Amino acid sequence: PAMARQMLTPQVEVPAQFAGPVKSYWGLGVELRGSGSSFRFTHDGRDEGFVADLVMWPGHERGLVIMTNGVSGALMNEIARAFGAEYGLEAVPRIEKRLVAVDSAALDSLTGVYRVEQGGQTVNVAITHHEDQLWVTNLGGGLPGRLLPDSPDSFFALDSGAEWTFERPAGNPSGAATAVVQSAGTQKVELRRVR
């Protein structure tokens, strides 16, 4: 019991850019959020081919463990929302978007290879246009993901909900995109077009 209490005691604050709108801490091996009856601890894991997530609410004597043999944040969020609705617990809210039509020429002006340097690594992604849809592929490996438009220069990933906002040259709103900013929660990454 003493070790369990220590595991669930805040040890280090999670930096704001990773914690999101709710302050959180690392205990020993688990992330801690909330207080009183809203206190919960979590841990997740991911590798090619699987995703797992654990959330426990000790004050409610409830817990949720989701394990999948595929990478699908949208599916995991739906399961968590259904669990939260059933037991009156907090869950990730559903993101609702309104799609807009974007003509083929405008989509062509967004395609290319974009790059970012992060932590000594170079990440290249290709944005392609196929059958009036945009697709993003990490050139270091991974399957293509579909991007859906909610404005002519703003898209979101069908699976994760991450936002992709394209930037065009100043004074040329119809010119080829020069960069794209990917936003997921509080994290933003700017990728510059290299070709």
Coordinates of C-alpha atoms in Angstrom, one line a residue:
P1 CA 0.0 0.0 0.0
A2 CA 2.8 2.5 0.8
M3 CA 4.3 2.0 -2.7
A4 CA 0.9 2.3 -4.4
R5 CA 0.4 5.6 -2.6
Q6 CA 3.8 6.8 -3.7
M7 CA 3.0 5.7 -7.3
L8 CA -0.2 7.9 -7.2
T9 CA 1.6 10.9 -5.6
P10 CA 2.7 13.7 -8.0
Q11 CA 6.4 13.5 -8.6
V12 CA 7.0 15.8 -11.6
E13 CA 4.6 18.2 -13.4
V14 CA 3.9 17.4 -17.0
P15 CA 5.0 20.4 -19.2
A16 CA 1.9 22.5 -20.3
Q17 CA 2.6 21.8 -24.0
F18 CA 2.1 18.0 -23.4
A19 CA -0.6 18.2 -20.6
G20 CA -3.2 20.1 -22.5
P21 CA -5.8 22.3 -20.8
V22 CA -5.7 20.3 -17.5
K23 CA -2.7 20.3 -15.3
S24 CA -1.2 16.9 -14.9
Y25 CA 1.7 15.2 -13.2
W26 CA 3.8 12.0 -13.4
G27 CA 3.6 9.7 -10.4
L28 CA 5.8 6.6 -10.5
G29 CA 5.0 5.1 -13.9
V30 CA 1.5 6.7 -14.4
E31 CA 0.2 10.1 -15.3
L32 CA -2.0 11.8 -12.7
R33 CA -4.9 14.2 -13.3
G34 CA -7.6 15.8 -11.3
S35 CA -8.3 15.7 -7.6
G36 CA -10.9 14.3 -5.2
S37 CA -13.6 12.2 -7.0
S38 CA -12.3 13.4 -10.4
F39 CA -8.8 12.0 -9.7
R40 CA -7.6 9.5 -12.3
F41 CA -4.4 7.9 -13.3
T42 CA -3.5 6.8 -16.8
H43 CA -0.9 5.0 -18.9
D44 CA -0.8 4.2 -22.6
G45 CA 1.4 2.4 -25.1
R46 CA 1.9 2.3 -28.8
D47 CA 4.0 0.5 -31.3
E48 CA 3.4 -0.5 -35.0
G49 CA 0.5 -2.8 -34.9
F50 CA -1.0 -2.1 -31.4
V51 CA -2.3 0.6 -29.2
A52 CA -3.2 0.3 -25.5
D53 CA -4.7 2.7 -23.0
L54 CA -5.5 2.4 -19.3
V55 CA -7.5 4.9 -17.2
M56 CA -8.5 4.3 -13.6
W57 CA -10.8 6.5 -11.4
P58 CA -10.2 5.2 -7.9
G59 CA -12.8 7.4 -6.3
H60 CA -15.5 5.8 -8.6
E61 CA -14.0 2.3 -8.4
R62 CA -14.0 2.3 -12.2
G63 CA -11.4 1.7 -14.8
L64 CA -11.1 1.3 -18.5
V65 CA -8.5 -0.7 -20.5
I66 CA -8.6 -0.6 -24.3
M67 CA -6.2 -2.7 -26.3
T68 CA -6.3 -2.7 -30.1
N69 CA -4.3 -4.5 -32.8
G70 CA -4.3 -1.4 -35.0
V71 CA -3.6 2.3 -34.7
S72 CA -6.9 4.1 -34.4
G73 CA -7.2 7.0 -32.0
A74 CA -10.8 7.7 -33.3
L75 CA -12.0 4.2 -32.4
M76 CA -10.4 4.3 -28.9
N77 CA -12.0 7.7 -28.3
E78 CA -15.4 6.3 -29.2
I79 CA -15.0 3.4 -26.8
A80 CA -13.9 5.9 -24.0
R81 CA -16.9 8.1 -24.8
A82 CA -19.3 5.2 -24.5
F83 CA -17.7 4.1 -21.2
G84 CA -17.9 7.7 -19.9
A85 CA -21.5 8.1 -20.9
E86 CA -22.4 4.8 -19.2
Y87 CA -20.7 5.5 -15.9
G88 CA -20.9 9.3 -15.8
L89 CA -17.1 9.8 -16.2
E90 CA -15.1 12.3 -18.2
A91 CA -14.1 11.4 -21.7
V92 CA -12.6 13.1 -24.7
P93 CA -15.3 15.2 -26.4
R94 CA -16.3 14.2 -29.9
I95 CA -14.9 16.6 -32.5
E96 CA -17.5 17.8 -35.0
K97 CA -16.4 19.3 -38.3
R98 CA -18.2 20.7 -41.3
L99 CA -16.7 19.6 -44.7
V100 CA -16.3 22.1 -47.5
A101 CA -15.7 21.4 -51.2
V102 CA -12.3 22.3 -52.5
D103 CA -11.6 22.3 -56.2
S104 CA -8.9 20.1 -57.8
A105 CA -6.6 22.9 -58.7
A106 CA -6.6 24.2 -55.1
L107 CA -5.7 20.7 -53.9
D108 CA -2.9 20.4 -56.4
S109 CA -1.3 23.6 -55.0
L110 CA -1.0 21.9 -51.6
T111 CA 0.8 18.8 -52.7
G112 CA 4.5 18.2 -52.2
V113 CA 7.1 17.0 -49.7
Y114 CA 7.2 18.8 -46.4
R115 CA 10.0 18.6 -43.8
V116 CA 10.7 19.3 -40.1
E117 CA 13.8 18.8 -38.0
Q118 CA 12.9 17.6 -34.5
G119 CA 15.3 16.4 -31.8
G120 CA 18.1 15.8 -34.3
Q121 CA 15.8 13.8 -36.6
T122 CA 14.4 14.8 -40.0
V123 CA 10.8 14.0 -40.7
N124 CA 9.5 14.1 -44.3
V125 CA 5.9 13.8 -45.2
A126 CA 4.3 13.7 -48.6
I127 CA 1.0 15.4 -49.3
T128 CA -0.6 13.9 -52.4
H129 CA -3.8 14.5 -54.3
H130 CA -5.8 11.4 -55.5
E131 CA -9.4 11.3 -56.6
D132 CA -10.2 14.8 -55.2
Q133 CA -8.8 14.0 -51.8
L134 CA -5.6 14.9 -50.0
W135 CA -3.5 12.2 -48.4
V136 CA -0.5 12.5 -46.0
T137 CA 2.2 9.9 -45.8
N138 CA 5.2 9.8 -43.5
L139 CA 8.1 9.0 -45.8
G140 CA 9.9 7.3 -43.0
G141 CA 7.3 4.6 -42.9
G142 CA 3.6 4.3 -42.3
L143 CA 0.3 4.1 -44.1
P144 CA -1.3 7.1 -45.9
G145 CA -3.9 9.1 -43.9
R146 CA -6.8 10.9 -45.5
L147 CA -7.1 14.7 -44.9
L148 CA -10.6 16.2 -45.1
P149 CA -11.2 19.9 -45.8
D150 CA -13.0 22.3 -43.4
S151 CA -11.7 25.3 -45.4
P152 CA -9.7 25.7 -48.6
D153 CA -6.4 25.7 -46.6
S154 CA -7.4 23.9 -43.4
F155 CA -7.8 20.1 -43.2
F156 CA -8.1 17.5 -40.5
A157 CA -6.9 13.9 -40.3
L158 CA -9.8 11.5 -40.6
D159 CA -8.4 9.1 -38.0
S160 CA -6.8 11.3 -35.4
G161 CA -8.6 14.7 -35.9
A162 CA -5.2 16.4 -36.0
E163 CA -5.5 19.7 -37.9
W164 CA -3.3 20.5 -41.0
T165 CA -3.2 24.2 -41.9
F166 CA -1.4 25.2 -45.1
E167 CA 0.4 28.5 -45.4
R168 CA 0.8 30.2 -48.8
P169 CA 3.1 33.0 -49.9
A170 CA 2.3 36.5 -48.6
G171 CA 0.2 38.4 -51.2
N172 CA -0.5 35.2 -53.2
P173 CA -3.5 33.4 -51.7
S174 CA -3.7 31.0 -54.7
G175 CA 0.0 30.2 -54.9
A176 CA 1.5 26.9 -54.0
A177 CA 1.7 26.2 -50.2
T178 CA 5.1 26.9 -48.6
A179 CA 4.5 25.2 -45.3
V180 CA 1.9 23.3 -43.3
V181 CA 1.3 23.4 -39.5
Q182 CA 0.1 20.2 -37.9
S183 CA -1.8 20.8 -34.6
A184 CA -2.8 18.0 -32.3
G185 CA -4.1 19.2 -28.9
T186 CA -1.6 21.7 -27.6
Q187 CA 1.2 20.5 -29.8
K188 CA 2.1 22.3 -33.1
V189 CA 4.7 21.3 -35.6
E190 CA 5.5 23.4 -38.7
L191 CA 6.7 21.5 -41.7
R192 CA 8.4 23.5 -44.5
R193 CA 7.8 22.5 -48.2
V194 CA 11.0 21.2 -49.7
R195 CA 9.7 20.2 -53.1

